[in-house]
PDB file of C-alpha atoms in Angstrom:
ATOM      1  CA  UNK A  18    -191.868 -11.840 179.651  1.00  0.00           C
ATOM      2  CA  UNK A  19    -189.032 -12.255 182.167  1.00  0.00           C
ATOM      3  CA  UNK A  20    -186.616 -10.504 179.811  1.00  0.00           C
ATOM      4  CA  UNK A  21    -189.034  -7.616 179.414  1.00  0.00           C
ATOM      5  CA  UNK A  22    -189.357  -7.281 183.190  1.00  0.00           C
ATOM      6  CA  UNK A  23    -185.557  -7.341 183.571  1.00  0.00           C
ATOM      7  CA  UNK A  24    -185.195  -4.649 180.919  1.00  0.00           C
ATOM      8  CA  UNK A  25    -187.699  -2.469 182.767  1.00  0.00           C
ATOM      9  CA  UNK A  26    -185.988  -2.964 186.129  1.00  0.00           C
ATOM     10  CA  UNK A  27    -182.447  -2.419 184.841  1.00  0.00           C
ATOM     11  CA  UNK A  28    -182.606   1.410 184.696  1.00  0.00           C
ATOM     12  CA  UNK A  29    -184.085   1.513 188.246  1.00  0.00           C
ATOM     13  CA  UNK A  30    -181.261  -0.679 189.601  1.00  0.00           C
ATOM     14  CA  UNK A  31    -178.596   1.324 187.777  1.00  0.00           C
ATOM     15  CA  UNK A  32    -180.034   4.609 189.087  1.00  0.00           C
ATOM     16  CA  UNK A  33    -180.041   3.252 192.652  1.00  0.00           C
ATOM     17  CA  UNK A  34    -176.388   2.185 192.278  1.00  0.00           C
ATOM     18  CA  UNK A  35    -175.442   5.632 190.912  1.00  0.00           C
ATOM     19  CA  UNK A  36    -177.213   7.341 193.832  1.00  0.00           C
ATOM     20  CA  UNK A  37    -175.425   5.114 196.343  1.00  0.00           C
ATOM     21  CA  UNK A  38    -172.056   5.903 194.736  1.00  0.00           C
ATOM     22  CA  UNK A  39    -172.747   9.667 194.934  1.00  0.00           C
ATOM     23  CA  UNK A  40    -173.829   9.403 198.594  1.00  0.00           C
ATOM     24  CA  UNK A  41    -170.661   7.439 199.397  1.00  0.00           C
ATOM     25  CA  UNK A  42    -168.571  10.166 197.745  1.00  0.00           C
ATOM     26  CA  UNK A  43    -170.480  12.866 199.654  1.00  0.00           C
ATOM     27  CA  UNK A  44    -170.003  10.981 202.937  1.00  0.00           C
ATOM     28  CA  UNK A  45    -166.248  10.594 202.306  1.00  0.00           C
ATOM     29  CA  UNK A  46    -165.914  14.335 201.564  1.00  0.00           C
ATOM     30  CA  UNK A  47    -168.009  15.205 204.645  1.00  0.00           C
ATOM     31  CA  UNK A  48    -165.897  12.887 206.828  1.00  0.00           C
ATOM     32  CA  UNK A  49    -162.728  14.553 205.531  1.00  0.00           C
ATOM     33  CA  UNK A  50    -164.133  18.032 206.195  1.00  0.00           C
ATOM     34  CA  UNK A  51    -165.302  17.036 209.696  1.00  0.00           C
ATOM     35  CA  UNK A  52    -161.896  15.547 210.530  1.00  0.00           C
ATOM     36  CA  UNK A  53    -160.165  18.724 209.301  1.00  0.00           C
ATOM     37  CA  UNK A  54    -162.285  20.782 211.709  1.00  0.00           C
ATOM     38  CA  UNK A  55    -160.387  18.958 214.458  1.00  0.00           C
ATOM     39  CA  UNK A  56    -163.146  19.413 217.026  1.00  0.00           C
ATOM     40  CA  UNK A  57    -163.623  16.620 219.561  1.00  0.00           C
ATOM     41  CA  UNK A  58    -167.399  17.019 219.308  1.00  0.00           C
ATOM     42  CA  UNK A  59    -169.051  18.312 216.128  1.00  0.00           C
ATOM     43  CA  UNK A  60    -172.237  20.339 216.257  1.00  0.00           C
ATOM     44  CA  UNK A  61    -175.032  19.792 213.745  1.00  0.00           C
ATOM     45  CA  UNK A  62    -174.174  23.210 212.289  1.00  0.00           C
ATOM     46  CA  UNK A  63    -170.539  22.137 211.635  1.00  0.00           C
ATOM     47  CA  UNK A  64    -171.804  18.976 209.980  1.00  0.00           C
ATOM     48  CA  UNK A  65    -174.264  20.968 207.826  1.00  0.00           C
ATOM     49  CA  UNK A  66    -171.454  23.255 206.642  1.00  0.00           C
ATOM     50  CA  UNK A  67    -169.366  20.194 205.724  1.00  0.00           C
ATOM     51  CA  UNK A  68    -172.254  18.611 203.785  1.00  0.00           C
ATOM     52  CA  UNK A  69    -172.771  21.843 201.789  1.00  0.00           C
ATOM     53  CA  UNK A  70    -169.011  22.037 201.082  1.00  0.00           C
ATOM     54  CA  UNK A  71    -169.108  18.417 199.873  1.00  0.00           C
ATOM     55  CA  UNK A  72    -172.159  19.105 197.685  1.00  0.00           C
ATOM     56  CA  UNK A  73    -170.294  21.988 196.023  1.00  0.00           C
ATOM     57  CA  UNK A  74    -167.512  19.559 195.045  1.00  0.00           C
ATOM     58  CA  UNK A  75    -169.917  17.342 193.058  1.00  0.00           C
ATOM     59  CA  UNK A  76    -170.199  17.751 189.309  1.00  0.00           C
ATOM     60  CA  UNK A  77    -173.551  18.654 187.725  1.00  0.00           C
ATOM     61  CA  UNK A  78    -174.248  15.052 186.713  1.00  0.00           C
ATOM     62  CA  UNK A  79    -173.745  13.794 190.284  1.00  0.00           C
ATOM     63  CA  UNK A  80    -175.960  16.585 191.666  1.00  0.00           C
ATOM     64  CA  UNK A  81    -178.690  15.582 189.216  1.00  0.00           C
ATOM     65  CA  UNK A  82    -178.451  11.909 190.239  1.00  0.00           C
ATOM     66  CA  UNK A  83    -179.338  12.745 193.866  1.00  0.00           C
ATOM     67  CA  UNK A  84    -181.772  15.501 192.901  1.00  0.00           C
ATOM     68  CA  UNK A  85    -179.794  18.392 194.385  1.00  0.00           C
ATOM     69  CA  UNK A  86    -180.429  21.861 192.972  1.00  0.00           C
ATOM     70  CA  UNK A  87    -177.914  24.483 194.249  1.00  0.00           C
ATOM     71  CA  UNK A  88    -180.494  27.224 193.607  1.00  0.00           C
ATOM     72  CA  UNK A  89    -183.007  25.500 195.902  1.00  0.00           C
ATOM     73  CA  UNK A  90    -180.697  24.336 198.685  1.00  0.00           C
ATOM     74  CA  UNK A  91    -183.351  23.717 201.334  1.00  0.00           C
ATOM     75  CA  UNK A  92    -185.681  21.718 199.051  1.00  0.00           C
ATOM     76  CA  UNK A  93    -184.370  18.208 199.758  1.00  0.00           C
ATOM     77  CA  UNK A  94    -181.310  18.768 201.952  1.00  0.00           C
ATOM     78  CA  UNK A  95    -182.873  16.816 204.830  1.00  0.00           C
ATOM     79  CA  UNK A  96    -183.136  13.625 202.748  1.00  0.00           C
ATOM     80  CA  UNK A  97    -179.621  14.133 201.385  1.00  0.00           C
ATOM     81  CA  UNK A  98    -178.259  14.674 204.929  1.00  0.00           C
ATOM     82  CA  UNK A  99    -179.980  11.465 206.123  1.00  0.00           C
ATOM     83  CA  UNK A 100    -178.410   9.422 203.333  1.00  0.00           C
ATOM     84  CA  UNK A 101    -174.992  11.020 203.929  1.00  0.00           C
ATOM     85  CA  UNK A 102    -175.355  10.215 207.641  1.00  0.00           C
ATOM     86  CA  UNK A 103    -176.018   6.542 206.905  1.00  0.00           C
ATOM     87  CA  UNK A 104    -172.897   6.320 204.743  1.00  0.00           C
ATOM     88  CA  UNK A 105    -170.831   8.290 207.292  1.00  0.00           C
ATOM     89  CA  UNK A 106    -171.741   5.765 209.979  1.00  0.00           C
ATOM     90  CA  UNK A 107    -170.017   3.138 207.807  1.00  0.00           C
ATOM     91  CA  UNK A 108    -167.123   5.199 206.417  1.00  0.00           C
ATOM     92  CA  UNK A 109    -166.081   7.189 209.490  1.00  0.00           C
ATOM     93  CA  UNK A 110    -167.937   5.865 212.552  1.00  0.00           C
ATOM     94  CA  UNK A 111    -165.650   7.772 214.960  1.00  0.00           C
ATOM     95  CA  UNK A 112    -166.518  11.134 213.384  1.00  0.00           C
ATOM     96  CA  UNK A 113    -170.194  10.144 213.155  1.00  0.00           C
ATOM     97  CA  UNK A 114    -170.360   9.226 216.862  1.00  0.00           C
ATOM     98  CA  UNK A 115    -168.874  12.614 217.810  1.00  0.00           C
ATOM     99  CA  UNK A 116    -171.727  14.570 216.239  1.00  0.00           C
ATOM    100  CA  UNK A 117    -173.649  16.462 218.884  1.00  0.00           C
ATOM    101  CA  UNK A 118    -177.212  17.552 218.396  1.00  0.00           C
ATOM    102  CA  UNK A 119    -178.166  20.855 219.996  1.00  0.00           C
ATOM    103  CA  UNK A 120    -180.523  18.857 222.281  1.00  0.00           C
ATOM    104  CA  UNK A 121    -177.638  16.695 223.503  1.00  0.00           C
ATOM    105  CA  UNK A 122    -175.633  19.780 224.472  1.00  0.00           C
ATOM    106  CA  UNK A 123    -178.491  20.918 226.713  1.00  0.00           C
ATOM    107  CA  UNK A 124    -178.895  17.432 228.213  1.00  0.00           C
ATOM    108  CA  UNK A 125    -175.168  17.239 228.982  1.00  0.00           C
ATOM    109  CA  UNK A 126    -175.330  20.545 230.839  1.00  0.00           C
ATOM    110  CA  UNK A 127    -178.259  19.266 232.918  1.00  0.00           C
ATOM    111  CA  UNK A 128    -176.485  15.990 233.691  1.00  0.00           C
ATOM    112  CA  UNK A 129    -173.557  17.939 235.137  1.00  0.00           C
ATOM    113  CA  UNK A 130    -175.805  18.979 238.032  1.00  0.00           C
ATOM    114  CA  UNK A 131    -175.576  15.511 239.561  1.00  0.00           C
ATOM    115  CA  UNK A 132    -177.534  14.638 242.654  1.00  0.00           C
ATOM    116  CA  UNK A 133    -175.198  13.776 245.514  1.00  0.00           C
ATOM    117  CA  UNK A 134    -175.894  10.483 247.247  1.00  0.00           C
ATOM    118  CA  UNK A 135    -175.327   9.883 250.954  1.00  0.00           C
ATOM    119  CA  UNK A 136    -175.721   6.919 253.279  1.00  0.00           C
ATOM    120  CA  UNK A 137    -176.743   6.175 256.862  1.00  0.00           C
ATOM    121  CA  UNK A 138    -176.105   3.072 258.945  1.00  0.00           C
ATOM    122  CA  UNK A 139    -178.519   2.029 261.619  1.00  0.00           C
ATOM    123  CA  UNK A 140    -180.942  -0.493 263.035  1.00  0.00           C
ATOM    124  CA  UNK A 141    -184.016  -1.311 260.976  1.00  0.00           C
ATOM    125  CA  UNK A 142    -187.171  -0.338 262.862  1.00  0.00           C
ATOM    126  CA  UNK A 143    -190.103  -0.688 260.479  1.00  0.00           C
ATOM    127  CA  UNK A 144    -191.514  -0.300 257.007  1.00  0.00           C
ATOM    128  CA  UNK A 145    -194.783   1.611 256.689  1.00  0.00           C
ATOM    129  CA  UNK A 146    -196.995   2.205 253.665  1.00  0.00           C
ATOM    130  CA  UNK A 147    -198.964   5.450 253.409  1.00  0.00           C
ATOM    131  CA  UNK A 148    -198.547   7.228 250.037  1.00  0.00           C
ATOM    132  CA  UNK A 149    -195.255   5.359 249.516  1.00  0.00           C
ATOM    133  CA  UNK A 150    -193.349   2.693 251.396  1.00  0.00           C
ATOM    134  CA  UNK A 151    -191.196   4.349 254.033  1.00  0.00           C
ATOM    135  CA  UNK A 152    -188.489   2.605 256.018  1.00  0.00           C
ATOM    136  CA  UNK A 153    -187.332   3.863 259.395  1.00  0.00           C
ATOM    137  CA  UNK A 154    -183.925   3.208 260.951  1.00  0.00           C
ATOM    138  CA  UNK A 155    -182.381   4.311 264.246  1.00  0.00           C
ATOM    139  CA  UNK A 156    -178.727   5.350 264.048  1.00  0.00           C
ATOM    140  CA  UNK A 157    -176.031   5.143 266.765  1.00  0.00           C
ATOM    141  CA  UNK A 158    -177.088   8.538 268.186  1.00  0.00           C
ATOM    142  CA  UNK A 159    -180.592   7.058 268.700  1.00  0.00           C
ATOM    143  CA  UNK A 160    -182.011   9.371 265.999  1.00  0.00           C
ATOM    144  CA  UNK A 161    -184.823   7.969 263.859  1.00  0.00           C
ATOM    145  CA  UNK A 162    -184.448   8.566 260.141  1.00  0.00           C
ATOM    146  CA  UNK A 163    -187.019   7.949 257.417  1.00  0.00           C
ATOM    147  CA  UNK A 164    -186.371   7.014 253.794  1.00  0.00           C
ATOM    148  CA  UNK A 165    -188.947   6.713 251.008  1.00  0.00           C
ATOM    149  CA  UNK A 166    -189.064   3.920 248.456  1.00  0.00           C
ATOM    150  CA  UNK A 167    -190.087   5.322 245.061  1.00  0.00           C
ATOM    151  CA  UNK A 168    -188.263   3.253 242.440  1.00  0.00           C
ATOM    152  CA  UNK A 169    -186.459  -0.072 242.220  1.00  0.00           C
ATOM    153  CA  UNK A 170    -182.999  -0.018 243.772  1.00  0.00           C
ATOM    154  CA  UNK A 171    -180.151  -2.373 244.539  1.00  0.00           C
ATOM    155  CA  UNK A 172    -181.102  -4.477 247.559  1.00  0.00           C
ATOM    156  CA  UNK A 173    -184.876  -3.925 247.289  1.00  0.00           C
ATOM    157  CA  UNK A 174    -185.344  -7.734 247.128  1.00  0.00           C
ATOM    158  CA  UNK A 175    -184.166  -7.906 250.759  1.00  0.00           C
ATOM    159  CA  UNK A 176    -187.196  -5.852 251.765  1.00  0.00           C
ATOM    160  CA  UNK A 177    -189.605  -7.465 249.300  1.00  0.00           C
ATOM    161  CA  UNK A 178    -188.733 -10.992 250.522  1.00  0.00           C
ATOM    162  CA  UNK A 179    -188.755  -9.959 254.192  1.00  0.00           C
ATOM    163  CA  UNK A 180    -185.056 -10.754 254.679  1.00  0.00           C
ATOM    164  CA  UNK A 181    -184.599  -7.535 256.664  1.00  0.00           C
ATOM    165  CA  UNK A 182    -186.422  -7.652 260.000  1.00  0.00           C
ATOM    166  CA  UNK A 183    -186.638  -5.348 263.007  1.00  0.00           C
ATOM    167  CA  UNK A 184    -183.281  -5.119 264.776  1.00  0.00           C
ATOM    168  CA  UNK A 185    -181.146  -5.865 261.669  1.00  0.00           C
ATOM    169  CA  UNK A 186    -178.198  -3.555 261.009  1.00  0.00           C
ATOM    170  CA  UNK A 187    -178.472  -1.994 257.565  1.00  0.00           C
ATOM    171  CA  UNK A 188    -176.932   0.770 255.491  1.00  0.00           C
ATOM    172  CA  UNK A 189    -179.297   2.915 253.440  1.00  0.00           C
ATOM    173  CA  UNK A 190    -177.971   4.895 250.481  1.00  0.00           C
ATOM    174  CA  UNK A 191    -180.206   7.786 249.489  1.00  0.00           C
ATOM    175  CA  UNK A 192    -180.475  11.078 247.646  1.00  0.00           C
ATOM    176  CA  UNK A 193    -182.401  14.115 248.738  1.00  0.00           C
ATOM    177  CA  UNK A 194    -185.377  14.904 246.510  1.00  0.00           C
ATOM    178  CA  UNK A 195    -187.798  17.790 246.788  1.00  0.00           C
ATOM    179  CA  UNK A 196    -191.470  16.866 246.346  1.00  0.00           C
ATOM    180  CA  UNK A 197    -194.713  18.723 246.906  1.00  0.00           C
ATOM    181  CA  UNK A 198    -196.488  17.671 250.114  1.00  0.00           C
ATOM    182  CA  UNK A 199    -200.260  18.074 249.649  1.00  0.00           C
ATOM    183  CA  UNK A 200    -200.851  18.015 253.431  1.00  0.00           C
ATOM    184  CA  UNK A 201    -198.647  21.033 254.147  1.00  0.00           C
ATOM    185  CA  UNK A 202    -199.128  22.522 250.646  1.00  0.00           C
ATOM    186  CA  UNK A 203    -195.393  23.120 250.434  1.00  0.00           C
ATOM    187  CA  UNK A 204    -192.315  21.445 248.977  1.00  0.00           C
ATOM    188  CA  UNK A 205    -190.566  19.071 251.343  1.00  0.00           C
ATOM    189  CA  UNK A 206    -187.229  17.276 251.113  1.00  0.00           C
ATOM    190  CA  UNK A 207    -187.485  13.485 251.185  1.00  0.00           C
ATOM    191  CA  UNK A 208    -184.679  10.921 251.397  1.00  0.00           C
ATOM    192  CA  UNK A 209    -185.203   8.655 248.378  1.00  0.00           C
ATOM    193  CA  UNK A 210    -183.646   5.188 248.714  1.00  0.00           C
ATOM    194  CA  UNK A 211    -181.093   4.284 246.026  1.00  0.00           C
ATOM    195  CA  UNK A 212    -179.600   1.163 247.678  1.00  0.00           C
ATOM    196  CA  UNK A 213    -179.930  -0.956 250.839  1.00  0.00           C
ATOM    197  CA  UNK A 214    -177.236  -3.208 252.275  1.00  0.00           C
ATOM    198  CA  UNK A 215    -177.593  -5.702 255.114  1.00  0.00           C
ATOM    199  CA  UNK A 216    -174.584  -5.341 257.446  1.00  0.00           C
TER     200      UNK A 216
END
């Protein structure tokens, strides 16, 4: 019975090994093509072109093993590309890590518009809670400044544990954020706390 089971499983195992070998070959050819493009960052389109070039270098037997039909290119290209990607991550990780998706390109452009952070030193006056916690400090020109606490930040434990009390000298790092104020029904600029230091 065991021998019969082994005989039945043998073709499945051999087929899986053949597929893996073809995907490794495809990945090596795609890595070579990608490296030859010489671009620091590869787009998904560049990678797709390289995969198709690599597929054209396979013989008919190898194409059959992975189920690729040149006449129906789009039929299972996604699955082939996934398997090639897995092998590329092992064969040429540097090339693989330089592949940019179109979404990433957009995200990188957005990230370039960084929010500038500023800081103010002054004397801690109070912390009030209305919609959000707001801390008030008075600077050396005797001007009161308010900062809102929206997210966790470095030094927030000082406020949580009550280690900053009225009269303490502190430095507040913040970024300007525009939020809608329901009272005035208009957008208003708030100073969002990013860090607090006890001086």
